Coordinates of C-alpha atoms and ligand atoms in Angstrom, one line a residue:
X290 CA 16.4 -1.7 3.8
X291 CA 14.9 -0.4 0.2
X292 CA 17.8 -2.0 -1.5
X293 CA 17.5 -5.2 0.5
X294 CA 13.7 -5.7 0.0
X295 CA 14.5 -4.8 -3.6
X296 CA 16.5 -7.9 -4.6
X297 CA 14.7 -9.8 -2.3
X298 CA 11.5 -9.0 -4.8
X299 CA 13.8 -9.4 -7.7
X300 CA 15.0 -13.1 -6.6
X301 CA 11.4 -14.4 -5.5
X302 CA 10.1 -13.8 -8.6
X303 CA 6.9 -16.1 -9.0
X304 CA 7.3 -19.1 -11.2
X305 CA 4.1 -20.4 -13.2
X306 CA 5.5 -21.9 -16.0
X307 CA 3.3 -23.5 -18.7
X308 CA 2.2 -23.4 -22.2
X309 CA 0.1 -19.6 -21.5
X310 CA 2.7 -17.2 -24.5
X311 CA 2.7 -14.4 -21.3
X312 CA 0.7 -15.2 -18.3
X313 CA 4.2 -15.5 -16.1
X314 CA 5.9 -12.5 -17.3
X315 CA 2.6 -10.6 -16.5
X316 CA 2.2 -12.0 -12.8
X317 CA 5.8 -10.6 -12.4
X318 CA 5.6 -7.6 -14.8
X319 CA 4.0 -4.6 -11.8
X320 CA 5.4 -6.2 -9.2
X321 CA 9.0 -5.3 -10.6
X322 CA 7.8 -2.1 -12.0
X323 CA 9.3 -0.1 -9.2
X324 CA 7.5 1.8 -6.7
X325 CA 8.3 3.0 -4.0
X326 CA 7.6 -0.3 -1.8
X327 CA 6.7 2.1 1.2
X328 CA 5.0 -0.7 3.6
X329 CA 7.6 -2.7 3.3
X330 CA 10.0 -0.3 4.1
X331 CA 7.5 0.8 7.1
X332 CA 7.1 -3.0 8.1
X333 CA 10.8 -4.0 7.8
X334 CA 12.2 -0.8 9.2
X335 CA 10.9 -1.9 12.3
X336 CA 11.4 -5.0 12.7
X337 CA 15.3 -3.7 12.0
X338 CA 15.0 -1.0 14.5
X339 CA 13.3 -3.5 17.2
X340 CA 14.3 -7.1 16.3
X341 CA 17.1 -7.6 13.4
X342 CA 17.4 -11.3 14.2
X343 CA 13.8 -11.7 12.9
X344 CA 14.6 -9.6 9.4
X345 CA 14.8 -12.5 6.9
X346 CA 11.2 -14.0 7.8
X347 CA 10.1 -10.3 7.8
X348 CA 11.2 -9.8 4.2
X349 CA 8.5 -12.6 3.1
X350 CA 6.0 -10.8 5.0
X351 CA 6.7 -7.6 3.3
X352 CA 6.7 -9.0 0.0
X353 CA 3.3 -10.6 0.9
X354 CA 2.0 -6.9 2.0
X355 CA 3.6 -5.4 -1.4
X356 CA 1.7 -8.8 -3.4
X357 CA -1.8 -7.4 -1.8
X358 CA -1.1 -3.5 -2.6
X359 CA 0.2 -4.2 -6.2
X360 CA -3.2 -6.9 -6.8
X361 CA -4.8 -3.5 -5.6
X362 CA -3.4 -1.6 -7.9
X363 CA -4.1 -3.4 -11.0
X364 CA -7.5 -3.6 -10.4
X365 CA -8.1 0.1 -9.4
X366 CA -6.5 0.5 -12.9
X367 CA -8.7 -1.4 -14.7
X368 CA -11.6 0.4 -17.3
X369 CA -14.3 -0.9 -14.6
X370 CA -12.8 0.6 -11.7
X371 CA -10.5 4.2 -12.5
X372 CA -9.2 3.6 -16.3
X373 CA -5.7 4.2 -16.0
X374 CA -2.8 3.5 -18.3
X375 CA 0.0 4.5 -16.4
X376 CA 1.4 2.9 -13.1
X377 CA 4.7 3.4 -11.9
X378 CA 5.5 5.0 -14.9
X379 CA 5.1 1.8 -17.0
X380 CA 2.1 1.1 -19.0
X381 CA -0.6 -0.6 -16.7
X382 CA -1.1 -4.3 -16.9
X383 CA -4.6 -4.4 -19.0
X384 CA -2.7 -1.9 -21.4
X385 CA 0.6 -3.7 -21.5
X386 CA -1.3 -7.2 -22.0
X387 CA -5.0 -7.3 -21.7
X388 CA -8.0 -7.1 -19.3
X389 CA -8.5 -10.6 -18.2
X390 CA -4.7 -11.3 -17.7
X391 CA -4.9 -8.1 -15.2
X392 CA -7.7 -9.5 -13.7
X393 CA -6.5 -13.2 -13.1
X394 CA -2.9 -11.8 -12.0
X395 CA -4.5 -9.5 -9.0
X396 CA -6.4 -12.7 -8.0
X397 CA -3.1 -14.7 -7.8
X398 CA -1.6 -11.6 -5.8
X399 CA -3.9 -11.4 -3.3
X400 CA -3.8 -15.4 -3.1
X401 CA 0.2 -15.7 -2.9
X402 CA 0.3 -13.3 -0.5
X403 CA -0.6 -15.7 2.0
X404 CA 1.7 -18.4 0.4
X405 CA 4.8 -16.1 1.1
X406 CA 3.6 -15.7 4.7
X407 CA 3.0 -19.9 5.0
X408 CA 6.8 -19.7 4.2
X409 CA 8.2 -17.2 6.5
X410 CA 10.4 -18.9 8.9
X411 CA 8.4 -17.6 12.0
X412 CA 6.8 -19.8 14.8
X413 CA 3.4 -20.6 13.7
X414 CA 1.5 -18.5 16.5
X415 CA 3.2 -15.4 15.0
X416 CA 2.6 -16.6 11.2
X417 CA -1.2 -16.8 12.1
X418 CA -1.2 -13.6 14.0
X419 CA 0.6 -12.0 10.3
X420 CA -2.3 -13.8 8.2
X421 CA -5.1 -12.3 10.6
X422 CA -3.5 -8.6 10.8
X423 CA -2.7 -9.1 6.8
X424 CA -6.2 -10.7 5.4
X425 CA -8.1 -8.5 7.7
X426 CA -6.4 -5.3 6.6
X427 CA -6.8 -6.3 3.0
X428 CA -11.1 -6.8 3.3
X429 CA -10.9 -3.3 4.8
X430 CA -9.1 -2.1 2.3
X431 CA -12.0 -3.7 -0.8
X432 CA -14.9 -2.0 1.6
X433 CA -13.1 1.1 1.3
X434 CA -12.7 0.6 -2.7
X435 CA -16.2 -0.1 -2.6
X436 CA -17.4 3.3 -0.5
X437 CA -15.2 4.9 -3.0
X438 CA -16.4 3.1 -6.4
X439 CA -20.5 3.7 -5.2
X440 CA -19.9 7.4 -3.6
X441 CA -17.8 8.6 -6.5
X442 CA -19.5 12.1 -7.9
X443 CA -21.5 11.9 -4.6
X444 CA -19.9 14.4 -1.7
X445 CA -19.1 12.9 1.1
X446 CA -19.0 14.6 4.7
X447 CA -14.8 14.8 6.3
X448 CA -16.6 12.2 8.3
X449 CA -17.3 9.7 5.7
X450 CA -14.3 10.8 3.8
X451 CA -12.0 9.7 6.8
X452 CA -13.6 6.7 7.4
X453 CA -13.6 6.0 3.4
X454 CA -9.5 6.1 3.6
X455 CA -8.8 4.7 6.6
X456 CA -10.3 1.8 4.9
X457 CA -8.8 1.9 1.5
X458 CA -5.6 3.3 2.1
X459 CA -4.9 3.2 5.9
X460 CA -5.4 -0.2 6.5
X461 CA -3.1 -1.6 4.5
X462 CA -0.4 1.0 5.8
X463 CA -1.6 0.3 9.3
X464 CA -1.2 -3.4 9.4
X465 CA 2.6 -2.9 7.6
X466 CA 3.4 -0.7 10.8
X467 CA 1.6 -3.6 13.1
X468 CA 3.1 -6.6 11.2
X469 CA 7.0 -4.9 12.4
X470 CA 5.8 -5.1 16.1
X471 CA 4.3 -8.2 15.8
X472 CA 7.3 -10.1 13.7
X473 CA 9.6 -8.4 16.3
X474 CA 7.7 -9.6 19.5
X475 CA 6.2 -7.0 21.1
X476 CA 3.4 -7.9 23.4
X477 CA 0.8 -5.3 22.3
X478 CA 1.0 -4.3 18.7
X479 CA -2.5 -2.1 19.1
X480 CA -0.6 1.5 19.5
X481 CA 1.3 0.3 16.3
X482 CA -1.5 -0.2 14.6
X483 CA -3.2 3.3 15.8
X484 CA -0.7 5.1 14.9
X485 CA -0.6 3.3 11.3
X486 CA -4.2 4.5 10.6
X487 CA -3.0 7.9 11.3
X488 CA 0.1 7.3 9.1
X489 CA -2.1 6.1 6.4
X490 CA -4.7 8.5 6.6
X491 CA -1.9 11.2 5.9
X492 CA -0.5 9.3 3.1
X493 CA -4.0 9.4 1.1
X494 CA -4.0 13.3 2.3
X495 CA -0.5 13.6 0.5
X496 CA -1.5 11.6 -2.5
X497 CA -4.6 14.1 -3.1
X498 CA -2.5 17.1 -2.8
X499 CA 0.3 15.2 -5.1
X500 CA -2.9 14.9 -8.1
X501 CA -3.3 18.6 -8.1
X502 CA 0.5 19.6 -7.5
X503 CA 2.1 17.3 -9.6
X504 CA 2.4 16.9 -13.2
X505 CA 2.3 13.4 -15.1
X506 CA 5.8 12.6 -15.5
X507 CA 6.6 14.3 -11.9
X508 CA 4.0 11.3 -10.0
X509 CA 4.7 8.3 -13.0
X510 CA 0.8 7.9 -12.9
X511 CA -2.1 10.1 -14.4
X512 CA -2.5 13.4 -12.5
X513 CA -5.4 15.3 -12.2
X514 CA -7.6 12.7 -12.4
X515 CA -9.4 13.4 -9.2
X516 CA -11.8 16.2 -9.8
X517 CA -15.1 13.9 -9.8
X518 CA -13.8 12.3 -6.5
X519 CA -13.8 12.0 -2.8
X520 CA -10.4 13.4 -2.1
X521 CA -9.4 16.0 0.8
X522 CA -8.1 18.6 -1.6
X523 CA -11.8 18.6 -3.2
X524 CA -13.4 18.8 0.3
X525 CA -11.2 21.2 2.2
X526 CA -9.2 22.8 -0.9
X527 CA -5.6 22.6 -1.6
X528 CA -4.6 24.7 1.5
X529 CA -7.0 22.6 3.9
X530 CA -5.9 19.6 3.1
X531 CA -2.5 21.1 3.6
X532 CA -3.1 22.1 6.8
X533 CA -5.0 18.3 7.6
X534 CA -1.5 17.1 6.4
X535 CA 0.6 19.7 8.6
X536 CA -2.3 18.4 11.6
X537 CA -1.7 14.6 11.0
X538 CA 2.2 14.9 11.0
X539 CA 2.2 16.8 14.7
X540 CA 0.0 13.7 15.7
X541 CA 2.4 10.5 14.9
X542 CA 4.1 9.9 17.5
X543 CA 5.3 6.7 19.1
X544 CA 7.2 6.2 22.6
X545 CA 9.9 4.5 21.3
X546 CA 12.5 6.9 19.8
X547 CA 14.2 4.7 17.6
X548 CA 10.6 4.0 15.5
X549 CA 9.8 7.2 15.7
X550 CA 12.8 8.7 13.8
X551 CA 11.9 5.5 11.4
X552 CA 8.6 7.2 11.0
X553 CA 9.8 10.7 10.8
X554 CA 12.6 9.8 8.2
X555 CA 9.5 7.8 6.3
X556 CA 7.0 11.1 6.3
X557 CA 10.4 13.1 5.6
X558 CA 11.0 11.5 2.6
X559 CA 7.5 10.7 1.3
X560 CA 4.8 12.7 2.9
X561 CA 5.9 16.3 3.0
X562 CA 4.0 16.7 -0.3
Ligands
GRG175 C1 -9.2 -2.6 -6.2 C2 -9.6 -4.0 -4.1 C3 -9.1 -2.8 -4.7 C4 -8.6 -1.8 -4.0 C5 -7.9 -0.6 -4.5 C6 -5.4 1.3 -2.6 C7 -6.5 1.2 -3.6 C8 -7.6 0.2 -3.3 C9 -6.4 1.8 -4.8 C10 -5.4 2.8 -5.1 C11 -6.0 4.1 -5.5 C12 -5.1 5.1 -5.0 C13 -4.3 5.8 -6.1 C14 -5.1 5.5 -3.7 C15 -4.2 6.5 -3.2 C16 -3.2 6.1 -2.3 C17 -2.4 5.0 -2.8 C18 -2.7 3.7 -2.2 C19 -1.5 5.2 -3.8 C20 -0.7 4.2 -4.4 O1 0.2 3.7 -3.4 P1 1.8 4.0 -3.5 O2 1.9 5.5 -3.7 O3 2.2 3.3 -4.8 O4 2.5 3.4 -2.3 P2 3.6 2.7 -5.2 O5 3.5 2.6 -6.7 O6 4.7 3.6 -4.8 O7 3.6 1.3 -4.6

């Protein structure tokens, strides 16, 4: 399903053609930097597992969930917000073309987003459902940026932590997990979307213990860059948050066996850590 989404990116490239000397190649340019396109692979893995028939619309959904994580991830980059210049192992966009560019090209992300959705072939009720799971998610995800941005250097309690990253980083994951089930037709999508918050709340846990494990070249993007911040490993230490991580793993489970080996091949493969 990786390789499928991948040339499904690679072919929908976004066309803005007009006398601007790189505005185009920079709307495209993260976007086809790689990654590891993880919430697509969560959504679309599920609506393979529970629905195939539906996996062409799906794939425009997914590309709209990837649109809103990589505008996400240009903007965290930027000086004002954590002053990276390395993203998926490529230079980030303000570095490899300039601030404003950046800027203007996570706005049109988080707009076209919705315009990939519009064109999914799905039955309107279902498109609507996929632009109220998918625009809610992503003002979840901003008022966890924001808790993160105003708190940072202040300590937060595990409390406020959680509640910080189930906002900026579960959300997002969560309502990949919850677009599957609701692409593929099941009735009641809320255990999905449950048991995507806890999904996403251990991929942030990972990512913490990745920026103190990892070196540079290892994780493509700057490591230990998080000793000012709210993380878990700064909270609970490397071996708490290890043990959160072992915790949160033993908890995601789903009564449908087919989306739970989905989800286990998923943590398997990117959240051991
Ligand atoms: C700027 C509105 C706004 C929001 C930013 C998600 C986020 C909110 C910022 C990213 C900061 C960060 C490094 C969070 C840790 C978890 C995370 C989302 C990592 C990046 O996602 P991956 O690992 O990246 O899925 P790839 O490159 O594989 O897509």
């Amino acid at each position: 399903m990786k390789e499928k989404f991948e040339s499904f990116l690679k072919a929908n490239q976004i066309q803005a053609k007009s006398y601007h000397p790189y505005y185009e190649e920079a709307l495209n340019y993260m976007l086809l930097s790689g990654g590891k396109h993880f919430r697509a692979q969560l959504l679309l893995g599920v609506v393979e597992t529970l629905n195939p028939s539906r996996i062409d619309s799906a794939l425009r959904v997914a590309l709209g969930v990837e649109m809103i994580h990589t505008y996400s991830l240009i903007h965290d980059d930027l000086p004002v917000m954590d002053d990276s210049d390395l993203r998926r192992g490529v230079l980030t966009t303000h570095k490899k073309f300039d601030e404003v560019t950046a800027l203007l090209v996570g706005d049109a992300l988080n707009s076209r987003a919705f315009y990939e959705i519009s064109r999914a072939n799905l039955e309107p009720k279902v498109a609507i459902k996929c632009v109220e799971i998918l625009s809610f998610a992503a003002t979840q995800m901003v008022l966890g940026q924001a808790l993160d941005c105003y708190f940072e250097k202040k300590t937060l309690s595990y409390e406020e932590l959680k509640i910080l990253h189930s906002h900026k980083t579960g959300a997002l994951i969560s309502a990949s997990f919850e677009l599957g089930a609701v692409i593929s037709g099941v009735k009641d999508s809320l255990k999905f979307k449950e048991v995507g918050l806890k999904l996403g709340l251990l991929f942030q846990i990972v990512d913490d213990i990745i920026d103190v494990t990892m070196t540079k070249d290892e994780a493509g993007k700057p490591t230990h860059h998080d000793e000012d911040k709210n993380s878990f490993v700064n909270l609970l230490g490397l071996k708490g948050a290890q043990d959160e991580r072992d915790k949160l793993i033993s908890e995601i489970k789903i009564d449908d066996k087919k989306v739970q080996n989905l989800l286990d091949n998923l943590i398997e493969k990117y959240l051991k850590g």
